[in-house]
Amino acid sequence: MTALLEVEGLKKHFPIHKGVFSKVSGQVYAVDGVSFSIGRGETLGLVGESGCGKSTVGRTLLKLLEPTDGTIKVGGEDITGLGAQAMLPYRRRMQMIYQDPYASLNPRMTAGEIVGEPLIVHNIGTPAERRERVAGLFERAGLRPEAANSYPHEFSGGQRQRIGIARALALNPELIVGDEPVSALDVSIQAQIINLLMELQDEFQLSYLFVAHDLAVVEHISHRVAVMYLGRIVEMTDKRSLFEMPLHPYTEALLSAVPIPKSSARGRKRVILTGDVPSPINPPPGCHFHARCPYAMPRCKTDVPALREVIPGHFASCHLHDGGVKVPLGAAA
Amino acid sequence: MNPRQPAPRVMNGTAPESPIESAQTVLQIEDLQTHFFTPVGVVRAVDGVSYALKSGETLGVVGESGCGKSVSALSILRLVANPPGRIVGGAIRFEGRNLLEFSEPEMERIRGNDISMIFQEPMTSLNPLYTCGKQIAEAVALHQGLSKRDSWDRAVEMLRSVSIPEPERRAHAYPHQLSGGMRQRVMIAMALSCNPKVLIADEPTTALDVTIQAQILDLMRALQDKYGTAIILITHDMGVVAENADRVVVMYAGRKVEEANAAELFDNPGHPYTKGLLGSIPHLDTAARTDTKRAKLNEIKGMVPSLFNLPQGCSFAPRCGLASDHCRNHKPPLEEQRPGHWIACWHADRVLGGVAVGAA
């Protein structure tokens, strides 16, 4: 699998302004040095709790936000420093699906206009060809063709998400960033959209960056999963290894916190973390997770653990594995 | 506007006797009907729902948006906005007395005292202008008649019991100064401050991250063990129900379609909707192991019908793979198919027998 997208040391800091002269009084370290790659036809799931920076990663790599540092390469070409005009050809190759289909569709445009708009922006085809293309996209996304003349408020949440998907597909992109694309939907509708996304991926060899907080959904749709905590990736591997052998204590806690819809799940032993996610304005020194970590050692408070390949293909940033791989994590040293 | 509702007992012959002995039952909802009268028609949000709650147990109420799970809970406390909403039928018996016959002042003595509620979004349910301590103390002073000083002490004690660090200091904090998880703890502290017999938790952890959700559910269980509170846990998350509820009620389009013990429901779902719902959720363990070929999730085709014009027969028939003409024309009664397992489906025996619930 050749890498379609390569991200290296990506940082996005937001300055905090204060006072009459908007003096910069601090930084929100939303994304603080994130590296990963996505192959063609591959889904990388990005999970973490609110405020961990997962959505900011998605937006920054589409350059909807200007990265503070790091490089973003698409098909081997560096797009980090490109301006709006130079970005245009790359925009065709990278699209986004948003969480809230209510907020992301223009209420004054019909569904057909919404789906066809990217074709107009990029000057593709004649009006007749565009109409045909829109009809094809509607069919592929599971919408009735006559729905093209309806406005967004006339659709249900699931159908609106299908409109968002049809629009994202309009330019035949190679990469789609989905920012919590199914979180706002009811479970029975969620399954329809997940299935649609997987079918489209197989059909068009799409690459996905699937950003979500629901681990079960991410494990289902992804090939590999990256876990983020407070602006950094703490673990990244194929989904099976992540589930069966988490190497980071945060991943372990996250997996055990997910409720399982089975009768046998009752009374299951779990790791319950104490406290909340710290603020990304003044993240704790050393390992960001040390204050909530059940296995924290003195050095975790001072030394930042690097994300390294602990086992081939399995990356983790935790001092527990410094003297060799330690599995399970709870075992006494 | 008269808040008192007449309570005609419309027994349509389908509302079941509760499987729970009434001796232990604290709250019993009988054939509840809450309708919304809108300019474009009547929405039968809750259309003949019955369930009972025993002391010390957790009853899970599950269903998708618009199934009536929240409206039925709000009806218990008579908090449905009128107009447009009105409880048009049924009874809500709390310790044997019908709450629908209570006057508003009598109802005020019940709310927050005997029956209290936790909402999904703590930021909108806490008053931003008062400190957390004051809001809890207010409820305690009102219902328990404690002095200002004693009720403040009680508020601090409650904050401590929900594991808020430094409760003396946090009692002086305003809601916006706390994180989402902390706010939900304050809501729980407030809801439990008068030792209610029934706690209605409406999606209590939906707005929270999973690690915080685990903390809050753990806390609710511990408090239930300590105080013996009966809990109605309303949620759309089947995992939360599986791990926390003793019994489960599944709702669809304003009606109860299935009720059973949690273990029985998850092992032997008897309604095609329940079975479909369980099949449509990705499971963490199986999802992780299908690394070569990602499995397709079982979909439930179509969507929840509009409550303005429900199908004539079974509401689920248009989406159901087993639906026959009989289903489309006749509403299935809720029947006890196995001991304690109630199902409203003409094909319940086939579903229990393991027939595949394919798409329509």
XYZ file of C-alpha atoms in Angstrom:
693
model
C 0.000 0.000 0.000
C 1.582 3.276 -1.066
C 0.946 6.165 1.235
C -1.482 8.717 -0.142
C -1.160 11.053 2.781
C 1.887 11.559 4.954
C 1.764 13.822 7.961
C 4.957 14.614 9.822
C 5.205 16.456 13.147
C 1.945 18.347 12.589
C 1.265 21.100 15.107
C -1.633 23.481 15.457
C -1.513 25.991 18.281
C -4.206 28.588 18.803
C -3.077 31.834 20.434
C -5.158 33.149 23.331
C -5.631 36.915 23.132
C -6.158 39.030 26.157
C -6.705 42.694 26.920
C -7.291 45.781 24.769
C -4.306 45.227 22.522
C -5.080 41.536 22.077
C -1.745 40.607 23.520
C -1.066 36.904 23.109
C -1.208 35.572 26.634
C -0.914 31.864 25.957
C -1.382 29.039 23.497
C -3.857 26.227 23.182
C -1.755 23.250 22.165
C -4.607 21.611 20.232
C -2.364 19.444 18.075
C 1.169 19.076 19.311
C 3.338 17.015 17.007
C 1.292 14.362 15.235
C 2.689 12.028 12.561
C 0.888 9.359 10.571
C 0.274 8.159 7.047
C -2.723 6.754 5.220
C -2.440 4.325 2.319
C -4.696 4.174 -0.730
C -7.959 2.453 0.065
C -7.142 2.492 3.745
C -9.108 3.813 6.697
C -7.234 5.290 9.597
C -9.462 5.800 12.603
C -8.618 8.669 14.912
C -10.167 8.358 18.357
C -9.974 10.290 21.566
C -12.104 12.227 23.974
C -13.432 15.722 23.447
C -10.699 18.314 23.328
C -7.951 15.866 22.389
C -7.411 17.597 19.038
C -8.743 14.894 16.706
C -11.025 17.233 14.757
C -8.295 19.850 14.526
C -6.029 17.252 12.911
C -8.679 16.629 10.235
C -9.175 20.307 9.534
C -5.497 21.160 9.548
C -4.530 18.511 7.062
C -7.168 19.774 4.633
C -5.647 23.196 5.306
C -8.956 24.557 6.522
C -6.708 25.646 9.364
C -3.149 26.806 8.747
C -0.749 24.398 10.470
C 1.655 25.933 13.000
C 4.408 23.457 12.187
C 5.020 20.166 10.438
C 4.512 18.914 6.901
C 1.575 17.464 5.011
C 2.284 15.490 1.855
C -0.335 14.293 -0.607
C 0.892 11.701 -3.095
C 4.454 12.649 -2.122
C 4.003 16.389 -2.769
C 4.332 18.842 0.073
C 1.222 20.991 0.357
C 1.992 22.608 3.703
C 2.975 26.019 2.396
C 0.614 26.309 -0.568
C -1.735 29.291 -0.908
C -5.427 29.123 -1.719
C -4.899 29.141 -5.520
C -2.165 26.530 -5.470
C -4.270 24.383 -3.146
C -7.162 24.204 -5.609
C -6.058 21.058 -7.493
C -5.399 19.348 -4.155
C -8.813 20.323 -2.814
C -10.346 18.151 -5.533
C -8.479 15.196 -4.150
C -9.405 15.741 -0.488
C -12.927 16.199 0.775
C -14.645 16.338 4.128
C -17.854 15.014 5.698
C -19.035 16.791 8.801
C -20.736 15.610 11.947
C -23.771 17.811 11.883
C -25.635 17.543 8.597
C -27.972 20.275 9.830
C -25.233 22.847 10.180
C -23.098 21.901 7.181
C -25.691 22.175 4.416
C -26.807 25.564 3.117
C -30.531 25.831 3.938
C -31.157 28.084 0.923
C -29.860 25.638 -1.647
C -31.641 22.547 -2.913
C -30.011 19.179 -2.376
C -29.172 19.042 -6.088
C -27.445 22.452 -5.991
C -25.503 21.446 -2.882
C -24.196 18.265 -4.477
C -23.447 19.974 -7.809
C -21.747 23.059 -6.383
C -18.230 21.568 -6.210
C -18.483 20.813 -9.967
C -19.256 24.480 -10.683
C -16.486 25.726 -8.399
C -13.967 23.533 -10.183
C -15.413 24.231 -13.639
C -16.214 20.681 -14.520
C -18.521 19.737 -17.387
C -21.456 21.432 -19.064
C -24.681 22.098 -17.159
C -26.229 18.988 -18.714
C -23.260 16.820 -17.788
C -23.338 18.217 -14.284
C -27.020 17.356 -13.914
C -26.294 13.840 -15.013
C -23.399 13.564 -12.599
C -25.550 14.825 -9.722
C -28.241 12.270 -10.561
C -25.612 9.538 -10.526
C -24.262 10.735 -7.178
C -27.766 10.783 -5.721
C -28.323 7.232 -6.764
C -24.971 6.090 -5.413
C -25.593 7.717 -2.034
C -29.011 6.117 -1.766
C -31.154 9.187 -2.372
C -34.191 9.296 -4.643
C -33.510 11.369 -7.809
C -36.563 13.604 -7.258
C -35.057 14.600 -3.897
C -32.690 16.900 -5.816
C -35.304 19.664 -5.743
C -35.888 19.514 -1.976
C -34.230 21.706 0.630
C -32.128 20.346 3.488
C -34.826 20.832 6.140
C -37.082 18.441 4.245
C -34.715 15.536 4.864
C -34.132 13.360 7.898
C -30.723 13.313 9.585
C -29.626 10.145 7.800
C -30.652 11.470 4.387
C -28.884 14.757 5.068
C -25.730 12.829 5.818
C -26.182 11.061 2.456
C -26.326 14.495 0.782
C -23.062 15.395 2.526
C -21.518 12.166 1.267
C -22.763 12.710 -2.312
C -21.256 16.201 -2.285
C -17.943 14.901 -0.966
C -17.872 12.330 -3.782
C -18.680 14.830 -6.545
C -15.057 15.534 -7.455
C -13.859 11.913 -7.315
C -11.598 12.557 -4.349
C -8.888 10.202 -3.170
C -9.108 11.088 0.510
C -12.159 11.828 2.603
C -11.890 13.159 6.119
C -14.981 12.211 8.118
C -15.349 14.290 11.259
C -17.717 12.274 13.468
C -19.882 11.505 10.409
C -22.249 9.139 12.216
C -22.305 10.441 15.791
C -25.455 12.515 15.360
C -27.466 9.644 13.897
C -29.709 7.048 15.490
C -28.171 3.589 15.684
C -30.292 2.002 12.967
C -29.419 4.879 10.604
C -25.802 4.853 11.737
C -25.452 1.295 10.423
C -26.795 2.367 7.002
C -24.262 5.192 6.718
C -21.331 3.065 7.923
C -22.192 0.403 5.350
C -22.466 3.048 2.620
C -19.068 4.508 3.512
C -17.451 1.059 3.410
C -19.055 0.194 0.055
C -17.911 3.477 -1.468
C -14.409 2.879 -0.205
C -14.202 -0.525 -1.889
C -15.738 0.818 -5.081
C -13.586 3.927 -5.511
C -10.445 2.893 -3.569
C -11.011 5.840 -1.240
C -8.790 6.599 1.710
C -10.527 7.696 4.884
C -9.424 9.526 7.947
C -12.296 8.610 10.218
C -12.426 10.898 13.241
C -14.787 9.719 15.973
C -15.133 9.195 19.670
C -17.085 5.925 19.459
C -14.488 3.180 19.673
C -16.801 0.403 18.522
C -17.659 2.320 15.345
C -14.007 3.196 14.705
C -12.873 -0.390 15.240
C -15.536 -1.510 12.809
C -14.751 0.802 9.931
C -10.976 1.234 10.270
C -7.984 -0.787 9.203
C -5.646 1.009 11.566
C -6.468 3.157 14.580
C -4.615 6.063 16.192
C -5.521 7.078 19.733
C -5.059 10.738 20.641
C -4.740 12.277 24.051
C -4.289 15.989 24.594
C -2.858 16.850 21.196
C -0.626 13.837 20.728
C -0.991 10.333 19.333
C -0.348 7.946 22.205
C -0.842 4.703 20.300
C -1.254 3.630 16.684
C -1.552 0.178 15.171
C -3.875 -2.136 13.279
C -7.247 -2.378 14.945
C -6.878 -5.946 16.097
C -3.603 -5.373 17.953
C -5.020 -2.235 19.488
C -7.966 -4.140 20.875
C -6.197 -7.311 21.908
C -2.943 -5.837 23.153
C -3.194 -2.146 24.003
C 0.273 -0.869 24.854
C -0.765 2.491 26.275
C -2.596 2.735 29.619
C -4.949 5.318 28.153
C -5.997 2.968 25.339
C -6.513 0.229 27.896
C -8.803 2.468 29.981
C -10.650 3.738 26.927
C -11.352 0.200 25.705
C -12.562 -0.941 29.082
C -14.844 2.089 29.458
C -16.856 1.277 26.334
C -20.106 -0.389 27.378
C -20.739 -3.648 25.539
C -24.304 -4.505 24.497
C -24.240 -8.111 25.672
C -25.646 -9.818 28.745
C -22.212 -11.182 29.605
C -20.839 -7.643 29.887
C -22.369 -7.095 33.311
C -20.015 -6.821 36.221
C -17.013 -6.861 33.860
C -13.792 -5.640 35.418
C -12.770 -2.271 34.130
C -10.160 0.393 34.562
C -11.890 3.528 35.781
C -9.798 6.625 35.341
C -9.946 9.352 37.908
C -10.285 13.011 37.060
C -10.837 14.806 33.779
C -8.751 15.414 30.685
C -6.376 18.276 31.608
C -6.583 21.573 29.772
C -4.621 21.828 26.503
C -3.707 25.392 27.519
C -1.323 24.272 30.222
C -0.807 20.592 29.539
C 1.023 18.760 32.305
C 4.788 18.313 31.793
C 6.206 14.923 30.904
C 3.630 12.421 29.728
C 0.296 14.225 29.352
C -1.488 11.253 30.831
C 0.572 10.787 34.003
C -1.900 12.432 36.404
C -4.637 9.921 35.511
C -2.421 6.926 34.792
C -2.690 3.961 37.162
C 0.879 2.903 36.324
C 2.595 6.320 36.509
C 6.268 6.282 37.529
C 8.389 9.230 38.727
C 9.970 9.755 35.316
C 6.533 10.112 33.655
C 6.177 13.497 35.363
C 9.285 14.904 33.718
C 10.155 13.005 30.513
C 7.923 13.153 27.467
C 7.658 9.599 26.102
C 8.297 9.442 22.344
C 5.909 7.612 20.023
C 8.018 4.678 18.964
C 7.528 1.338 17.254
C 7.412 -0.936 20.301
C 6.468 -4.000 18.236
C 6.685 -3.971 14.422
C 3.733 -1.928 13.202
C 2.573 -1.089 16.718
C 3.456 2.412 17.916
C 3.028 3.605 21.500
C 4.361 6.438 23.615
C 4.754 5.093 27.110
C 7.710 4.659 29.456
C 6.371 1.283 30.596
C 7.912 -0.303 27.515
C 11.332 1.352 27.839
C 12.988 -1.777 29.129
C 11.172 -4.131 26.751
C 7.548 -4.743 25.895
C 5.344 -5.149 28.931
C 2.054 -6.960 28.399
C -0.356 -6.872 30.111
C 0.263 -3.380 31.366
C -0.861 -4.099 34.921
C 1.672 -6.893 35.515
C 4.138 -6.049 38.284
C 7.569 -4.992 37.064
C -54.602 26.130 32.161
C -55.591 23.399 34.495
C -52.619 21.245 35.370
C -54.819 18.518 36.729
C -55.554 15.843 34.271
C -58.540 13.570 34.283
C -57.380 10.015 34.405
C -59.716 7.789 32.483
C -58.511 4.217 32.586
C -58.552 3.266 28.988
C -57.784 -0.399 29.188
C -57.677 -1.594 25.653
C -57.146 -5.144 26.662
C -53.550 -5.087 25.525
C -51.981 -3.378 28.522
C -50.524 -6.211 30.524
C -50.643 -6.920 34.187
C -47.253 -5.982 35.472
C -45.045 -9.005 36.013
C -43.802 -7.384 39.213
C -45.681 -7.908 42.456
C -47.243 -4.628 43.451
C -45.961 -4.978 47.026
C -42.467 -3.960 45.960
C -43.505 -1.598 43.231
C -42.773 2.071 43.886
C -43.894 3.461 40.586
C -46.358 2.061 38.132
C -47.263 3.600 34.805
C -50.499 2.275 33.351
C -51.526 2.792 29.770
C -50.018 6.265 29.660
C -50.995 8.412 26.710
C -49.267 11.736 26.169
C -50.231 13.530 22.994
C -49.092 16.799 21.475
C -51.730 18.935 19.841
C -50.046 20.869 17.063
C -51.541 22.982 14.271
C -50.771 20.239 11.773
C -52.199 17.373 13.762
C -51.998 15.276 16.886
C -48.682 13.629 17.691
C -49.192 10.500 19.759
C -45.749 10.701 21.371
C -46.660 8.182 24.055
C -49.516 5.925 23.074
C -50.490 3.465 25.765
C -47.290 2.652 27.615
C -47.199 0.668 30.849
C -44.250 -0.200 33.036
C -43.518 -0.741 36.680
C -40.505 0.023 38.798
C -39.487 -1.889 41.901
C -37.555 -0.251 44.696
C -33.806 -0.591 44.308
C -33.912 -1.743 40.703
C -32.747 -0.091 37.499
C -35.177 -0.127 34.622
C -33.658 0.692 31.255
C -35.891 2.418 28.705
C -34.362 2.289 25.230
C -35.332 3.431 21.779
C -34.333 5.831 19.035
C -35.087 9.542 18.907
C -38.793 10.237 18.811
C -39.866 6.901 20.275
C -41.394 8.593 23.316
C -38.931 7.473 25.955
C -38.223 10.972 27.269
C -41.829 12.155 27.013
C -43.013 9.200 29.071
C -40.462 10.114 31.746
C -41.397 13.793 31.712
C -45.033 12.736 32.040
C -44.223 10.987 35.320
C -43.234 14.335 36.828
C -45.949 16.113 34.832
C -43.308 18.282 33.185
C -44.638 18.034 29.638
C -45.267 21.556 28.376
C -48.999 22.215 28.085
C -49.839 23.382 25.460
C -49.022 21.659 23.135
C -48.591 18.489 25.207
C -51.247 16.834 27.305
C -51.528 13.580 29.194
C -54.797 12.330 27.762
C -55.060 8.965 29.418
C -53.630 6.435 31.811
C -52.414 6.555 35.383
C -49.091 7.086 37.105
C -49.165 5.414 40.492
C -46.498 6.388 42.964
C -46.798 4.361 46.147
C -50.370 3.603 45.182
C -51.513 7.168 44.537
C -52.230 8.475 41.062
C -49.962 11.445 40.383
C -52.239 12.596 37.586
C -54.877 13.474 40.169
C -52.510 15.588 42.248
C -52.802 19.365 42.437
C -49.828 21.441 41.321
C -48.712 22.234 44.922
C -48.914 18.539 45.783
C -46.869 17.761 42.686
C -44.243 20.265 43.748
C -43.741 18.333 46.953
C -43.105 15.174 44.933
C -40.682 16.667 42.401
C -37.100 16.654 43.563
C -38.148 15.096 46.858
C -39.681 11.682 46.195
C -39.001 11.545 42.481
C -36.161 13.483 40.922
C -34.624 13.689 37.517
C -31.231 14.051 35.852
C -31.126 15.503 32.363
C -28.777 14.950 29.468
C -27.227 18.382 29.286
C -26.284 19.620 32.740
C -25.390 23.084 31.461
C -28.965 23.803 30.461
C -30.474 22.299 33.596
C -28.295 24.108 36.128
C -28.961 27.769 36.798
C -25.913 29.720 35.596
C -26.557 32.549 38.087
C -26.279 30.515 41.268
C -23.391 28.577 42.719
C -23.666 24.807 42.694
C -23.854 24.691 46.482
C -26.712 27.180 46.577
C -28.720 25.265 44.006
C -28.465 22.027 45.953
C -29.082 23.767 49.285
C -32.214 25.383 47.888
C -33.794 22.017 47.127
C -32.825 20.647 50.524
C -34.144 23.693 52.381
C -37.419 23.561 50.469
C -38.160 19.865 50.829
C -36.516 18.926 54.116
C -37.101 22.221 55.918
C -33.472 22.546 56.963
C -31.951 25.855 58.007
C -29.707 27.810 55.672
C -26.587 26.586 57.415
C -27.678 22.947 57.611
C -28.818 22.837 54.021
C -25.450 24.256 52.878
C -23.666 21.578 54.891
C -25.902 18.970 53.306
C -25.042 20.353 49.851
C -21.319 20.057 50.578
C -21.831 16.547 51.891
C -23.714 15.580 48.705
C -20.936 17.019 46.540
C -18.488 14.896 48.494
C -20.634 11.790 48.034
C -20.509 12.203 44.246
C -16.687 12.313 44.439
C -16.181 15.960 43.623
C -12.729 16.906 44.860
C -12.572 19.750 47.413
C -16.370 19.960 47.839
C -16.172 22.906 50.283
C -14.492 24.986 47.595
C -16.463 23.610 44.612
C -19.762 24.427 46.344
C -18.913 28.078 45.685
C -18.272 27.459 41.988
C -20.699 28.459 39.241
C -21.729 25.794 36.713
C -19.616 27.275 33.903
C -16.496 26.862 36.007
C -16.879 23.091 36.043
C -16.211 20.464 33.369
C -19.051 18.445 31.796
C -18.419 15.452 34.024
C -18.309 17.635 37.145
C -21.565 19.340 36.171
C -23.256 15.987 35.736
C -22.011 15.051 39.216
C -23.553 18.252 40.584
C -26.847 17.322 38.883
C -26.711 13.874 40.474
C -25.858 15.377 43.869
C -28.837 17.692 43.545
C -31.160 14.935 42.388
C -30.166 12.688 45.290
C -29.962 15.376 47.964
C -33.447 14.599 49.306
C -33.017 10.821 49.169
C -35.623 10.287 46.446
C -37.282 6.914 46.083
C -37.197 7.199 42.303
C -34.514 8.751 40.135
C -35.263 9.341 36.466
C -32.041 9.620 34.495
C -32.689 10.850 30.949
C -29.590 10.120 28.860
C -27.385 10.989 31.853
C -24.100 10.226 30.134
C -24.798 10.876 26.467
C -23.008 14.230 26.460
C -19.958 12.814 28.234
C -16.790 11.093 27.074
C -16.594 7.338 27.627
C -14.079 7.437 30.459
C -16.223 10.025 32.245
C -19.358 8.029 31.399
C -17.815 5.016 33.129
C -17.145 7.163 36.209
C -20.705 8.522 36.344
C -22.407 5.145 35.838
C -20.148 3.639 38.487
C -21.148 6.435 40.834
C -24.858 5.966 40.149
C -24.573 2.258 40.925
C -22.726 2.941 44.181
C -25.318 5.493 45.272
C -28.130 3.123 44.378
C -26.586 0.393 46.543
C -26.221 2.878 49.382
C -29.661 4.512 49.275
C -31.788 1.851 47.556
C -33.014 4.316 44.944
C -35.053 2.937 42.067
C -33.690 4.246 38.765
C -35.316 4.698 35.377
C -32.399 4.855 32.974
C -33.418 6.320 29.639
C -30.849 5.905 26.916
C -30.304 5.062 23.278
C -27.056 3.239 24.097
C -27.654 -0.514 24.250
C -24.250 -1.003 25.874
C -25.122 1.286 28.777
C -28.376 -0.622 29.261
C -26.713 -4.043 29.081
C -24.259 -3.135 31.786
C -26.543 -1.188 34.101
C -30.196 -2.158 33.830
C -31.932 -5.040 35.604
C -34.909 -4.929 33.308
C -35.349 -3.273 29.929
C -38.284 -1.692 28.134
C -37.842 -1.184 24.382
C -39.959 1.561 22.846
C -40.809 2.202 19.219
C -43.014 4.984 17.848
C -44.714 5.760 21.162
C -45.311 2.192 22.282
C -43.592 -0.454 24.310
C -42.676 -3.258 21.940
C -40.712 -5.461 24.311
C -39.909 -5.867 27.991
C -37.676 -8.425 29.655
C -34.858 -8.943 32.103
C -31.676 -7.466 30.725
C -29.965 -10.832 30.294
C -33.008 -12.361 28.574
C -33.433 -9.351 26.277
C -29.853 -9.364 25.075
C -29.620 -13.156 24.774
C -33.063 -13.751 23.251
C -34.498 -10.585 21.741
C -38.077 -11.356 20.729
C -39.091 -8.320 18.695
C -37.658 -7.841 15.208
C -36.905 -4.218 16.083
C -34.888 -5.139 19.173
C -33.093 -7.842 17.244
C -32.390 -5.469 14.380
C -31.161 -2.775 16.742
C -28.758 -5.150 18.449
C -27.505 -6.354 15.069
C -26.910 -2.845 13.777
C -24.489 -1.819 16.516
C -20.824 -2.509 15.920
C -19.450 -4.566 18.806
C -16.009 -3.588 19.943
C -14.689 -7.139 20.288
C -16.040 -8.562 17.031
C -15.279 -5.338 15.126
C -11.652 -5.644 16.137
C -11.345 -9.232 14.933
C -12.751 -8.786 11.446
C -9.496 -7.353 10.176
C -9.360 -9.049 6.794
C -12.886 -8.386 5.541
C -14.885 -5.765 7.358
C -18.337 -7.162 7.953
C -21.405 -5.296 6.806
C -23.573 -4.162 9.668
C -27.169 -5.341 9.667
C -29.235 -2.366 8.696
C -32.798 -1.649 9.639
C -34.086 -0.286 6.358
C -35.919 3.011 6.172
C -36.524 5.175 9.183
C -38.783 5.700 12.159
C -42.284 6.541 10.861
C -43.713 10.007 11.349
C -45.837 10.131 14.471
C -48.379 12.198 12.541
C -49.484 9.246 10.475
C -48.478 5.961 11.924
C -49.154 2.837 9.910
C -52.474 1.220 10.652
C -51.133 -2.079 11.928
C -47.776 -2.672 13.591
C -45.728 0.562 13.503
C -42.597 -1.398 12.673
C -44.123 -3.331 9.770
C -42.798 -1.029 6.978
C -39.215 -1.713 8.115
C -39.623 -5.337 9.146
C -38.449 -8.325 7.128
C -41.066 -10.591 8.673
C -44.039 -8.299 8.081
C -47.103 -9.946 6.602
C -50.439 -8.471 5.561
C -51.755 -9.342 8.998
C -49.006 -7.164 10.556
C -49.827 -4.262 8.288
C -53.500 -4.320 9.251
C -53.595 -5.329 12.912
C -51.663 -3.911 15.848
C -49.964 -6.741 17.696
C -50.852 -7.016 21.389
C -48.166 -7.108 24.042
C -48.062 -10.701 25.250
C -45.993 -12.623 27.729
C -44.170 -15.050 25.467
C -41.896 -16.385 28.172
C -42.015 -15.770 31.932
C -41.418 -12.056 32.388
C -40.700 -11.511 28.688
C -43.348 -9.382 26.980
C -43.330 -8.862 23.229
C -45.684 -7.029 20.885
C -45.172 -8.903 17.641
C -47.262 -11.322 15.637
C -44.134 -13.287 14.827
C -42.561 -13.259 18.291
C -42.356 -17.055 18.479
C -40.463 -17.170 15.195
C -38.058 -14.426 16.308
C -37.458 -16.195 19.621
C -37.001 -19.394 17.638
C -34.073 -17.756 15.886
C -35.501 -16.843 12.492
C -33.347 -14.280 10.677
C -34.780 -10.774 10.799
C -33.908 -9.748 7.283
C -34.540 -6.366 5.758
C -37.927 -5.556 4.325
